[in-house]
Coordinates of N, CA and C in Angstrom, one line a residue:
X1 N 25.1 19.8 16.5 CA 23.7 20.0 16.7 C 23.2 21.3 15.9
X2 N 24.4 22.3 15.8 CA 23.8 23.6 15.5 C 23.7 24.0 13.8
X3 N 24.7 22.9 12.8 CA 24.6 22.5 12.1 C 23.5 21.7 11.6
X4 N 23.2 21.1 12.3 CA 21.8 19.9 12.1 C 20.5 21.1 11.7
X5 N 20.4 22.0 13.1 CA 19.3 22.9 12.8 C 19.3 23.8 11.5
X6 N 20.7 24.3 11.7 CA 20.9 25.1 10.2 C 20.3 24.6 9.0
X7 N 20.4 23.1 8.8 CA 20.4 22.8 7.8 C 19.1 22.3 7.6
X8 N 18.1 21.8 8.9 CA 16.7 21.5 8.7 C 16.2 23.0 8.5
X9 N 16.7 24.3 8.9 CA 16.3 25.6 8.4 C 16.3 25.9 6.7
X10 N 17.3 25.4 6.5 CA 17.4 25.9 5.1 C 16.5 24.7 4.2
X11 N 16.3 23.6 4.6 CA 15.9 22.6 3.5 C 14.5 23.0 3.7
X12 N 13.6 23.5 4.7 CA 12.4 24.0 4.6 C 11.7 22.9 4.8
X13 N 10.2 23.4 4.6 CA 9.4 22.0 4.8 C 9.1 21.1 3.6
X14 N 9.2 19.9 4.0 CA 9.3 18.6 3.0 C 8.1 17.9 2.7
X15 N 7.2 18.3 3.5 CA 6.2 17.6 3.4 C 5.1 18.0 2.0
X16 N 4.6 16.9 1.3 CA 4.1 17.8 -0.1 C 2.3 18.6 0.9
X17 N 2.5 19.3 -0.2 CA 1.2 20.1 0.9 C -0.4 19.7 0.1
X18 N -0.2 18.4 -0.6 CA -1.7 18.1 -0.8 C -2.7 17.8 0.4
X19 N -2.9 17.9 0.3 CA -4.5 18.0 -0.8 C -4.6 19.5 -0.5
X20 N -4.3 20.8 -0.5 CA -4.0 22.1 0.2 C -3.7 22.5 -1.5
X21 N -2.8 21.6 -2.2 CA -2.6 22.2 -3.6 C -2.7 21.1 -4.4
X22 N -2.6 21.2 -5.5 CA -2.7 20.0 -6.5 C -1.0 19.8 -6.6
X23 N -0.8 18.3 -6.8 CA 0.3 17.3 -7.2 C 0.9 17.5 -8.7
X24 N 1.8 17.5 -8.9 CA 2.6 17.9 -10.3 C 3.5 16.0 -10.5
X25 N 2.7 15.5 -11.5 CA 3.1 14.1 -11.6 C 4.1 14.4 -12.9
X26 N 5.0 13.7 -13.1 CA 6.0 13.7 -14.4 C 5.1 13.1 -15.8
X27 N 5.8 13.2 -17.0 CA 4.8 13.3 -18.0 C 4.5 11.9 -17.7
X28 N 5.6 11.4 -17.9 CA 6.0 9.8 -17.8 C 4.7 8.8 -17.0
X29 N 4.4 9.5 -16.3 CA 3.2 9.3 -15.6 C 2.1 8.3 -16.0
X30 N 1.5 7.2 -15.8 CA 0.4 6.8 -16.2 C -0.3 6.8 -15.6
X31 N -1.3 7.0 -15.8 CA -2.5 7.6 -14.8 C -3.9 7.3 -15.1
X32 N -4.9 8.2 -15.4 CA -5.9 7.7 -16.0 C -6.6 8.1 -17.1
X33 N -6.8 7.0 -17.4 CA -7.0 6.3 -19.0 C -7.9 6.7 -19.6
X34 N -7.6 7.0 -21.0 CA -8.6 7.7 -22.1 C -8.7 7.1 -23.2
X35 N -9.8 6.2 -23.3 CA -10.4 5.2 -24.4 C -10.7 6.0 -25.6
X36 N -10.5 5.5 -26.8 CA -10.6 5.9 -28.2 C -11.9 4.6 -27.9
X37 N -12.9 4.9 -29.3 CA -13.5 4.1 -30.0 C -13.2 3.1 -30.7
X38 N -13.3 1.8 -31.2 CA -13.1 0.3 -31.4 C -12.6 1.3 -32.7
X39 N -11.1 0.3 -32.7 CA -10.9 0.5 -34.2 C -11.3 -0.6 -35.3
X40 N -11.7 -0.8 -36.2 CA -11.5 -2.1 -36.5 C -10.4 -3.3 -37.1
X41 N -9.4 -2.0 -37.2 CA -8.4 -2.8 -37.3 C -7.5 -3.3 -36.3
X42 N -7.8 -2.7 -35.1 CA -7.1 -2.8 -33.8 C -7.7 -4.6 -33.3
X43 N -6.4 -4.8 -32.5 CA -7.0 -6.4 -32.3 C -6.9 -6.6 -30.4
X44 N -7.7 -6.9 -29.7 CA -7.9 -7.2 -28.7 C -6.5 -7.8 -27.7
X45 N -5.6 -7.1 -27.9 CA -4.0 -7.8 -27.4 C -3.7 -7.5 -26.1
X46 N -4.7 -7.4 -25.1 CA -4.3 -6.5 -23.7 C -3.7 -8.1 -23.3
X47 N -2.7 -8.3 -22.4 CA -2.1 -9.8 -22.2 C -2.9 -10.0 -20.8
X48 N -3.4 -9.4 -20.3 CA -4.2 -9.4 -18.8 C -5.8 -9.5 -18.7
X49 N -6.4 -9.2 -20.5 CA -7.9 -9.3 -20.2 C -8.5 -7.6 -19.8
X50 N -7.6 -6.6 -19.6 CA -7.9 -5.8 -19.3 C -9.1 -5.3 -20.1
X51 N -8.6 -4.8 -21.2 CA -9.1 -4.0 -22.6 C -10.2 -5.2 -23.1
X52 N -11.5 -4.6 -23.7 CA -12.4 -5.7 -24.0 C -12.7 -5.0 -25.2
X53 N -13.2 -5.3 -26.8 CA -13.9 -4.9 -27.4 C -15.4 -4.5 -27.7
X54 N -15.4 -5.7 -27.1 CA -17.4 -5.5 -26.6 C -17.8 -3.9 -25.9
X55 N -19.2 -3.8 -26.3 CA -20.0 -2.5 -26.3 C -19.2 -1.5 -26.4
X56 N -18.2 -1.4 -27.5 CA -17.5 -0.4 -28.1 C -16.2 0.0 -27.5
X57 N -15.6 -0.9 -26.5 CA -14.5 -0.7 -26.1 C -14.2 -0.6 -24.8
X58 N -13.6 -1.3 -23.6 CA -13.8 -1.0 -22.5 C -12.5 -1.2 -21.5
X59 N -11.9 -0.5 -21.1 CA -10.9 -0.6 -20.2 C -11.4 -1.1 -18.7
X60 N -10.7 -1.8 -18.3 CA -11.0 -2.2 -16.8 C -9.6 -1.6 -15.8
X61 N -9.8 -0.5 -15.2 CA -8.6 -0.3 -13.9 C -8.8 -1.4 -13.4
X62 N -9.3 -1.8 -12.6 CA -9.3 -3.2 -12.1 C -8.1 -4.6 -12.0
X63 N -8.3 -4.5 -13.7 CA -7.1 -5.4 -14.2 C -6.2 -4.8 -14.6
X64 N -6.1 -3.4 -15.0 CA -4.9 -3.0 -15.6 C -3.8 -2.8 -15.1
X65 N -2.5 -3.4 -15.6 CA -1.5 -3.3 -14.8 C -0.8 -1.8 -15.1
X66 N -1.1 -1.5 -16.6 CA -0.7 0.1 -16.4 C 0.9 0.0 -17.3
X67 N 0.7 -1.0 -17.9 CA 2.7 -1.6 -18.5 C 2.2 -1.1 -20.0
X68 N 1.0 -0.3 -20.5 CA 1.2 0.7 -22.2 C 1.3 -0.5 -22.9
X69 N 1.0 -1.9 -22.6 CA 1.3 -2.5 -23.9 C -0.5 -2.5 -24.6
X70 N -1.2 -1.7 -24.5 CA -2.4 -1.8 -25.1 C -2.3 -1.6 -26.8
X71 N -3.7 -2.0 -27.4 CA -3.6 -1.9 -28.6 C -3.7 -0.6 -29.3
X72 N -2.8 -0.5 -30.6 CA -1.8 0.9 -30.9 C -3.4 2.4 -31.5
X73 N -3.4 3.1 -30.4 CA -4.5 4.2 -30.9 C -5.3 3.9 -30.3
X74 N -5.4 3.1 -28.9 CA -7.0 2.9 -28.2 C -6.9 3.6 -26.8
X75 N -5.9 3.3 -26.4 CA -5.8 3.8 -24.9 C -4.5 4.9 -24.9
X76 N -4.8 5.8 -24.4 CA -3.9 7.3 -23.8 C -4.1 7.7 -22.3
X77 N -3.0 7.2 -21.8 CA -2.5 7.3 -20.7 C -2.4 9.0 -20.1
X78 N -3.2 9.5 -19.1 CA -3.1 10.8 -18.5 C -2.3 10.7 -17.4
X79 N -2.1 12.0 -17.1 CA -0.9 12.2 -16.1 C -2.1 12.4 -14.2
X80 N -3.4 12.1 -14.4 CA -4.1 12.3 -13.6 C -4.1 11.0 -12.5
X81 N -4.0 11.2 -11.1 CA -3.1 10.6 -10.4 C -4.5 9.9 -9.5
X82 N -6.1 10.4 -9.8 CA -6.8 10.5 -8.7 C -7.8 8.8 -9.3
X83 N -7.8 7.9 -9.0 CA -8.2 6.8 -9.4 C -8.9 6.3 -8.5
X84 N -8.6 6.1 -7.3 CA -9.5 5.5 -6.4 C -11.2 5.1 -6.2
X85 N -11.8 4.6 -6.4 CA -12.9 4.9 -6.5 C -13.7 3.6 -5.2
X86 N -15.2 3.7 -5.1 CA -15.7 3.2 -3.8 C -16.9 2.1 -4.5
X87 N -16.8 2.3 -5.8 CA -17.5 1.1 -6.7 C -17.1 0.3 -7.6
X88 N -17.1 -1.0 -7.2 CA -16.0 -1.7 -8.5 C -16.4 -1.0 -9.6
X89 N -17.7 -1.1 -10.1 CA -18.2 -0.9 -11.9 C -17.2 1.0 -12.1
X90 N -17.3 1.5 -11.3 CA -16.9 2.6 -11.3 C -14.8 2.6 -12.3
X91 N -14.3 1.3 -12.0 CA -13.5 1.4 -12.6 C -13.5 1.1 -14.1
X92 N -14.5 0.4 -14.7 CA -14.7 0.2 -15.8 C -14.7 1.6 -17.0
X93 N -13.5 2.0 -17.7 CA -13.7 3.0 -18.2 C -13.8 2.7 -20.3
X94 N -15.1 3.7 -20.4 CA -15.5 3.8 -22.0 C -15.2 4.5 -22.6
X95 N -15.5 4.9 -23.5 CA -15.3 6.1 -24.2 C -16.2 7.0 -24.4
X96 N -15.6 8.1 -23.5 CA -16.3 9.4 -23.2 C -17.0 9.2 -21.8
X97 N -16.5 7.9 -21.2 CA -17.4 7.7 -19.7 C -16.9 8.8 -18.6
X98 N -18.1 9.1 -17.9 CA -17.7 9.9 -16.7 C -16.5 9.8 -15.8
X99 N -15.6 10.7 -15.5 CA -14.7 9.9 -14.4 C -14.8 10.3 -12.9
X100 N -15.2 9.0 -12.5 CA -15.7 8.5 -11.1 C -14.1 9.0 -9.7
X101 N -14.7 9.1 -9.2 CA -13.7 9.6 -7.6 C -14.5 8.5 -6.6
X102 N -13.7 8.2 -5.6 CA -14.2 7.7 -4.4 C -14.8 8.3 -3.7
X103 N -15.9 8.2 -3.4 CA -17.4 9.2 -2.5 C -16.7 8.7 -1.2
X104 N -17.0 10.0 -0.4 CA -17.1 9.9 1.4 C -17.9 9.1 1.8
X105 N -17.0 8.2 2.9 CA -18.2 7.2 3.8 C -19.5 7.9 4.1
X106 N -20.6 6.9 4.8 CA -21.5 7.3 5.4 C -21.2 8.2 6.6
X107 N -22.0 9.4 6.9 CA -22.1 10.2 8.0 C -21.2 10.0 9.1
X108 N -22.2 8.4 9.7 CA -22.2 8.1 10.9 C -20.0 7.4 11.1
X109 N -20.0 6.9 9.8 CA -18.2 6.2 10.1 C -17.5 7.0 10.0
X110 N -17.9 8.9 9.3 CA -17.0 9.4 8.9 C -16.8 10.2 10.4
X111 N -18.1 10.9 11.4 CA -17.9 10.8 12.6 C -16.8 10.0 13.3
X112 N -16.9 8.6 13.0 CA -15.7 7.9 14.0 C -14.5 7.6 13.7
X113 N -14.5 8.1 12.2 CA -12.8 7.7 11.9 C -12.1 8.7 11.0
X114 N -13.1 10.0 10.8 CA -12.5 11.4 10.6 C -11.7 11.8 11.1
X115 N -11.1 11.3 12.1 CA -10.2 12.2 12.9 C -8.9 10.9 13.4
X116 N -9.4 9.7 13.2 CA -8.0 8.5 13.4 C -9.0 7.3 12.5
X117 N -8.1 6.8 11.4 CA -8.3 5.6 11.1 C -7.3 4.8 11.5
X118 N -7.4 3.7 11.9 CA -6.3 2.9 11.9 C -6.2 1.2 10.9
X119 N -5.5 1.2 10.4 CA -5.4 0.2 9.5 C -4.4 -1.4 10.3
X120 N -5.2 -2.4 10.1 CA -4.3 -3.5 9.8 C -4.1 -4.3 8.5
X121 N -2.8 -4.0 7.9 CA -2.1 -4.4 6.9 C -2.3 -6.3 6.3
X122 N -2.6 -6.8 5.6 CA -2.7 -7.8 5.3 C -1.8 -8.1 3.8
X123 N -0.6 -8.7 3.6 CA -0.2 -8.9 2.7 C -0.5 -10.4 2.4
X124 N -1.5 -10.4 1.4 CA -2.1 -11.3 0.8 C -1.3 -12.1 -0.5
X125 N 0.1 -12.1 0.0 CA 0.6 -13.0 -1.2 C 1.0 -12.0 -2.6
X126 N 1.2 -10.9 -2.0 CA 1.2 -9.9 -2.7 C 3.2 -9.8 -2.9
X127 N 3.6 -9.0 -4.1 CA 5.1 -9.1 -4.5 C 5.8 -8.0 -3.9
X128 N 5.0 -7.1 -3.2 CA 6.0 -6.0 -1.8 C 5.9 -4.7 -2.9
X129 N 5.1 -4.8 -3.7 CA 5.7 -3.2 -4.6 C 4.5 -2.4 -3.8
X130 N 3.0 -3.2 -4.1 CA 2.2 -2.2 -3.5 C 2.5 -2.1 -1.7
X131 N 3.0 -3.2 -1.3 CA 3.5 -2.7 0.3 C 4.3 -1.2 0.6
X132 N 5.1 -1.5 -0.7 CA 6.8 -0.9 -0.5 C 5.8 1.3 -0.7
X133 N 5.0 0.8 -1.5 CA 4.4 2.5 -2.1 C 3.6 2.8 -1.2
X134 N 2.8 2.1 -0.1 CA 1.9 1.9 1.3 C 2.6 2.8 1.9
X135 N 3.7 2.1 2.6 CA 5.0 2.0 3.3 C 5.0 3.7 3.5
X136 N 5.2 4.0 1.7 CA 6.4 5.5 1.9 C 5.2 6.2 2.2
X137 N 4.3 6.2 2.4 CA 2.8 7.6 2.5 C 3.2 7.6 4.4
X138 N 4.1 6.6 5.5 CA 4.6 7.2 6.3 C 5.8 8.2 6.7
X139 N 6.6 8.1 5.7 CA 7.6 8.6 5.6 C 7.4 10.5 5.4
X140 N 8.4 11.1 5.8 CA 8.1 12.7 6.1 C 7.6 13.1 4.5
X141 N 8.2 12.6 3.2 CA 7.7 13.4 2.5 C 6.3 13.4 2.4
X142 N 5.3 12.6 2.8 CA 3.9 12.6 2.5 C 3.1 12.7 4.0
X143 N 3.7 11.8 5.3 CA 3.3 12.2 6.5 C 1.8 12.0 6.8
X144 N 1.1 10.6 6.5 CA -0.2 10.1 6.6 C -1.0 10.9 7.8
X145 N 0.1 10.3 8.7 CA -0.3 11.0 10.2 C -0.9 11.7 10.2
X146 N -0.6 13.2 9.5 CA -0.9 14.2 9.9 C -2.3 14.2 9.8
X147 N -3.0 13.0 8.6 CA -4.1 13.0 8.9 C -5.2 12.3 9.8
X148 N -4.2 11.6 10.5 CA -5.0 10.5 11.6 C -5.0 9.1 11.3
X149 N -4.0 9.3 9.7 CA -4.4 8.0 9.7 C -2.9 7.2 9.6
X150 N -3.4 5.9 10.1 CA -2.3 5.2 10.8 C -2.3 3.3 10.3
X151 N -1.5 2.5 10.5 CA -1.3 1.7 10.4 C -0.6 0.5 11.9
X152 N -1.3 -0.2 12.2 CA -1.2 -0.5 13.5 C -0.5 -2.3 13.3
X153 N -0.6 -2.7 14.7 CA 0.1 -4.0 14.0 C -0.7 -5.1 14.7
X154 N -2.1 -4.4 15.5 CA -2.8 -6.1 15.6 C -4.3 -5.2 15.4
X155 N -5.3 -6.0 14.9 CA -6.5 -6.1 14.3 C -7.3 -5.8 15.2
X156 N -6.7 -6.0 16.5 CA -8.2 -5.7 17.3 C -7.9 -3.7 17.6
X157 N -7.1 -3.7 17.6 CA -6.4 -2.0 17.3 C -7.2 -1.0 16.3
X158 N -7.5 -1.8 14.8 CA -8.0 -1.5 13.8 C -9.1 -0.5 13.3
X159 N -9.5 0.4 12.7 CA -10.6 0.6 12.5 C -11.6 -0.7 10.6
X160 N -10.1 -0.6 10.3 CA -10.3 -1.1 8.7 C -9.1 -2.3 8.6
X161 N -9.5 -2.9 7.5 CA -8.5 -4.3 6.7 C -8.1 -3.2 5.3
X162 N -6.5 -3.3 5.2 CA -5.7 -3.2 3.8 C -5.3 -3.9 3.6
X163 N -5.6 -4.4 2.6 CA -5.5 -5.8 1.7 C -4.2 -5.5 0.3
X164 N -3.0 -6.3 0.4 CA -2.3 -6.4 -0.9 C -2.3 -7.5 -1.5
X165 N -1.9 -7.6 -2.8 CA -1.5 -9.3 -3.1 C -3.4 -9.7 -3.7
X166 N -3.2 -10.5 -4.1 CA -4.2 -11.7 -5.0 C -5.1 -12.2 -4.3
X167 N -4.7 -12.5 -3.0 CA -5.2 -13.4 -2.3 C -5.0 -14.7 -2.6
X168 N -3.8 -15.6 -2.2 CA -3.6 -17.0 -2.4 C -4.6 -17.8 -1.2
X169 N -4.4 -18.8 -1.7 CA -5.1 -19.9 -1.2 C -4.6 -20.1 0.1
X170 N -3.3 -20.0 0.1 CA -2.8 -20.4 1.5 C -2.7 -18.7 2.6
X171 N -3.6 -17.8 1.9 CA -3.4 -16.9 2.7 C -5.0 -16.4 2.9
X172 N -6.0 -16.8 2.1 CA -7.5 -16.8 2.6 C -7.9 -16.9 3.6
X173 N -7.6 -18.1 4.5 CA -8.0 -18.1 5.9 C -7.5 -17.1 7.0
X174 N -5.8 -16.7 6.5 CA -5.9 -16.1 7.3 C -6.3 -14.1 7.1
X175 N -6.7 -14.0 6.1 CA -7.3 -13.1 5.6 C -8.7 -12.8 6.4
X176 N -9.4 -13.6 6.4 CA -10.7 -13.7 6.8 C -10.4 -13.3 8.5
X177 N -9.7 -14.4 9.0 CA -9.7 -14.2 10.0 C -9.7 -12.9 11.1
X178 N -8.2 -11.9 10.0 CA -8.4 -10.9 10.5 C -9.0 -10.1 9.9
X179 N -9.8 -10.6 9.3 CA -11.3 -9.5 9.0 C -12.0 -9.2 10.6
X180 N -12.6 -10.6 10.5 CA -13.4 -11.3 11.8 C -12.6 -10.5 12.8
X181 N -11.3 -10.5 13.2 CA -10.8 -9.6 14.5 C -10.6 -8.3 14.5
X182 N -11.5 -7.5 13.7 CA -11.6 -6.1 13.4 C -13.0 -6.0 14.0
X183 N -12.8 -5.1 15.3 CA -14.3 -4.8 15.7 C -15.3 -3.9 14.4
X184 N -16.4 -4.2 14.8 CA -17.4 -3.6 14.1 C -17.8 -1.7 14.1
X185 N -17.9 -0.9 13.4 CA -17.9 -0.9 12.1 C -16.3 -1.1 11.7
X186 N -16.4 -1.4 10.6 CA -15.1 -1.4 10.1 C -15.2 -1.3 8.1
X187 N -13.7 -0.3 7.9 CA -14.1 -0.7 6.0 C -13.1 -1.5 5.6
X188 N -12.8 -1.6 4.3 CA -11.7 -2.9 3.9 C -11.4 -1.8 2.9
X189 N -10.1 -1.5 2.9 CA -9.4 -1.6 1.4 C -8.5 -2.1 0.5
X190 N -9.0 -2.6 -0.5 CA -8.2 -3.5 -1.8 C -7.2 -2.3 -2.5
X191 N -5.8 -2.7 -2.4 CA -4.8 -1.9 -3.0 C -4.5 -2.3 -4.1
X192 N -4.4 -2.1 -5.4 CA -3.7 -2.7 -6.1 C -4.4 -3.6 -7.2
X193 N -3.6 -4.0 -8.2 CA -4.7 -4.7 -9.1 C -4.8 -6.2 -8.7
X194 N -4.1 -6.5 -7.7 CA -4.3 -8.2 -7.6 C -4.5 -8.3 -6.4
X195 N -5.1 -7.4 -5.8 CA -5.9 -6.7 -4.4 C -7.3 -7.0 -4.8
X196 N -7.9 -6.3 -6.3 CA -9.1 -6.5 -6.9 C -9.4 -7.4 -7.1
X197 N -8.8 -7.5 -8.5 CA -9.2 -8.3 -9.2 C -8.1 -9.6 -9.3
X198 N -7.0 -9.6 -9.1 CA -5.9 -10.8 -9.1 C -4.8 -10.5 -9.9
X199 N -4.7 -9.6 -10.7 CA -3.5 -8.8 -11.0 C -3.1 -10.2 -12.3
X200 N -1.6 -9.9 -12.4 CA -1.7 -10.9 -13.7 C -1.5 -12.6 -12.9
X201 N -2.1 -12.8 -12.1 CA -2.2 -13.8 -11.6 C -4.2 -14.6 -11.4
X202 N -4.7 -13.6 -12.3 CA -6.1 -13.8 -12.6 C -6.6 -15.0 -13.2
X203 N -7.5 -15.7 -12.5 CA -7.7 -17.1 -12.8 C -7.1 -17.9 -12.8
X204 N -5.6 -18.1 -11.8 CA -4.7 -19.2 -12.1 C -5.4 -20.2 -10.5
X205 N -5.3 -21.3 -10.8 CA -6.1 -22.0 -9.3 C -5.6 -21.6 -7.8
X206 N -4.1 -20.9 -7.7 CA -4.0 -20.4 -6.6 C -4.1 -19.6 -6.2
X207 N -4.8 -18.3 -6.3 CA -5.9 -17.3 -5.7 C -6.9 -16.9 -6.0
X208 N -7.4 -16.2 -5.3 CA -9.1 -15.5 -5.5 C -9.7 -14.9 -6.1
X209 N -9.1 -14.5 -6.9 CA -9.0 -13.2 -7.7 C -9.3 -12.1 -6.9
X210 N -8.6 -11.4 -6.0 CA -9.1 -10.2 -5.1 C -9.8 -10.7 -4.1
X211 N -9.9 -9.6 -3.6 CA -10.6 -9.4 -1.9 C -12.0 -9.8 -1.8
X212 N -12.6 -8.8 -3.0 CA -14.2 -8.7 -2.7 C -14.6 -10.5 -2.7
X213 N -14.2 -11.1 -3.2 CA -14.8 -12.2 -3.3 C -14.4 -13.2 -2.0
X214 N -13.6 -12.7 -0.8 CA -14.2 -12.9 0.6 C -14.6 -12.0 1.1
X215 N -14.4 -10.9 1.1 CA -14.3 -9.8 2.5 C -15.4 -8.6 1.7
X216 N -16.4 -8.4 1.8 CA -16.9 -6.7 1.4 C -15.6 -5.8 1.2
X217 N -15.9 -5.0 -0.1 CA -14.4 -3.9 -0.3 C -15.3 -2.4 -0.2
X218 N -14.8 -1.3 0.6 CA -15.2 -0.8 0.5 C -14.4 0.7 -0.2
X219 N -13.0 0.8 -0.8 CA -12.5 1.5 -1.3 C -11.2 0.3 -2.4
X220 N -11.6 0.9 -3.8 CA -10.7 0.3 -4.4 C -9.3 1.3 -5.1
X221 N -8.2 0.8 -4.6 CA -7.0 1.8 -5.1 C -6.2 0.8 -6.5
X222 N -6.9 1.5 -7.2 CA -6.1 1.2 -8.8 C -5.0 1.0 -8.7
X223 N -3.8 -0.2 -9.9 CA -2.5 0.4 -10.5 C -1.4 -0.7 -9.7
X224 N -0.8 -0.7 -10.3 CA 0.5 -2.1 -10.4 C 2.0 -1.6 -10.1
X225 N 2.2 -1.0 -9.1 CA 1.3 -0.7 -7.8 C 0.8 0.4 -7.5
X226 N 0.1 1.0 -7.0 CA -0.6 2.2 -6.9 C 0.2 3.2 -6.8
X227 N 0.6 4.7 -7.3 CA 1.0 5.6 -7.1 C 0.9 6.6 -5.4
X228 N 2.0 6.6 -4.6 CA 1.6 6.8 -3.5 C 0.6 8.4 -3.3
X229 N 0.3 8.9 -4.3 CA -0.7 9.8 -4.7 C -2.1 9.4 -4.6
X230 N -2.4 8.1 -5.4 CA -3.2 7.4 -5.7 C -4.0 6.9 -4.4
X231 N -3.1 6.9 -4.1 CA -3.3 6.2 -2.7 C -4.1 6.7 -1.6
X232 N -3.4 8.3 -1.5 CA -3.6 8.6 -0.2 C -5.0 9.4 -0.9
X233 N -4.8 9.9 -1.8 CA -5.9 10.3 -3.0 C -7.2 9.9 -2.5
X234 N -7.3 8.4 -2.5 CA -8.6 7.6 -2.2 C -8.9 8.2 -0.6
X235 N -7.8 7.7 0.0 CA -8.5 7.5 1.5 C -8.8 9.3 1.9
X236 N -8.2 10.3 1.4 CA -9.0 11.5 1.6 C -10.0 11.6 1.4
X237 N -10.8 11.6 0.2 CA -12.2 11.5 -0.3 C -13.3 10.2 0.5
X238 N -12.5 9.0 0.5 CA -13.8 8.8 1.8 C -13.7 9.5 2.9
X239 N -12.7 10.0 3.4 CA -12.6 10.7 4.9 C -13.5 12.2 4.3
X240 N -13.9 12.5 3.5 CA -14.3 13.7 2.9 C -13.6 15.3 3.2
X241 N -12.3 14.6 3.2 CA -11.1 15.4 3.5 C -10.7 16.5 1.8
X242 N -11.6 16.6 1.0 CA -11.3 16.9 -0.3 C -12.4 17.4 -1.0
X243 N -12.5 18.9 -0.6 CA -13.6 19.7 -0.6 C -13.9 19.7 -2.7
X244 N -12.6 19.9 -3.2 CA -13.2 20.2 -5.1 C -13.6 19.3 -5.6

């Protein structure tokens, strides 16, 4: 035992101390994206529909899976980890466009869930990566908790629906449902690009393309799968836990 303590003494504390300080991401990092202007020799090759040429060039977070294969001189990947945002159109990025953050809920929900959110998890047919990066924001190096917020395991517990995955056909219904068993007020958040928009599984006949198109979304967390930064990133700023 006396060993055990020694050694939780010397390893110090583990927990990263955001939002208190800023995050140091590796260069390697993909993050958020900085559009060049239409080249004309550049050709439209995003494999997902991400990248558009129209009105001068347009990246969608939404669809983007974030895998660099865009076309060569249009998009430059930042090491900037903060993507979440609380308006779809808000992920749509141009060149030279503003970059958008997720705004704090209204007043009144941030009164009731400032201090404990609780989440029921919904894996919508989703591949476990954005579960697996969910997951670790309990674990001591990040420690959700500490902010109240939590993840429960039945809906009527709930303050909000987290949504992973595409939304398949055979998991719609029960999606909804535990919408519907989330007492009122409640927010929904879409994790992920096939949370949004359907990830590279967009437009094939068995899913929905994302959430919003059953359930109201009221925080969208970019990225294939989201950086557990990314993540917790969002849900501070609606909690208006992120004063800069």
């Amino acid at each position: 035992m006396f060993r055990a303590i020694a050694s939780r003494i010397k390893q110090g504390h583990r927990t990263t101390p955001y939002p208190a300080a800023p995050l140091q991401m590796p260069e390697r990092f993909r993050g958020y994206p900085l559009v060049s202007p239409v080249n004309a020799a550049s050709e439209d090759t995003c494999p997902y529909g991400a990248y558009s040429k129209e009105s001068g060039g347009c990246l969608d977070m939404g669809k983007c899976l974030f895998c660099a294969e865009c076309p060569v001189g249009t998009i430059q990947f930042t090491t900037d980890y903060q993507l979440a945002v609380t308006n779809r159109d808000h992920l749509l990025v141009h060149p030279g466009s503003e970059h958008h953050h997720a705004r704090p809920l209204p007043p009144d929900l941030r009164r009731l869930f400032g201090r404990s959110l609780k989440f029921r998890e919904v894996s919508a047919g989703g591949c476990n990566a954005c579960e697996a990066d969910t997951n670790v924001l309990s674990t001591i190096g990040w420690d959700l908790g500490r902010f109240g917020i939590q993840f429960v395991a039945s809906p009527r517990h709930a303050d909000g629906l987290w949504v992973t995955g595409p939304v398949t056909e055979n998991m719609a219904k029960a999606l909804l449902t535990t919408y519907e068993a989330i007492p009122d007020p409640k927010i929904v958040v879409a994790c992920g690009a096939c949370a949004i928009n359907g990830g590279p599984y967009i437009d094939t006949p068995q899913v929905c393309n994302g959430v919003d198109s059953i359930v109201p979304v009221d925080l969208y967390i970019p990225g294939c799968p989201p950086h557990p930064a990314t993540i917790l990133d969002g849900l501070l700023r609606i909690l208006n836990k992120i004063k800069r």
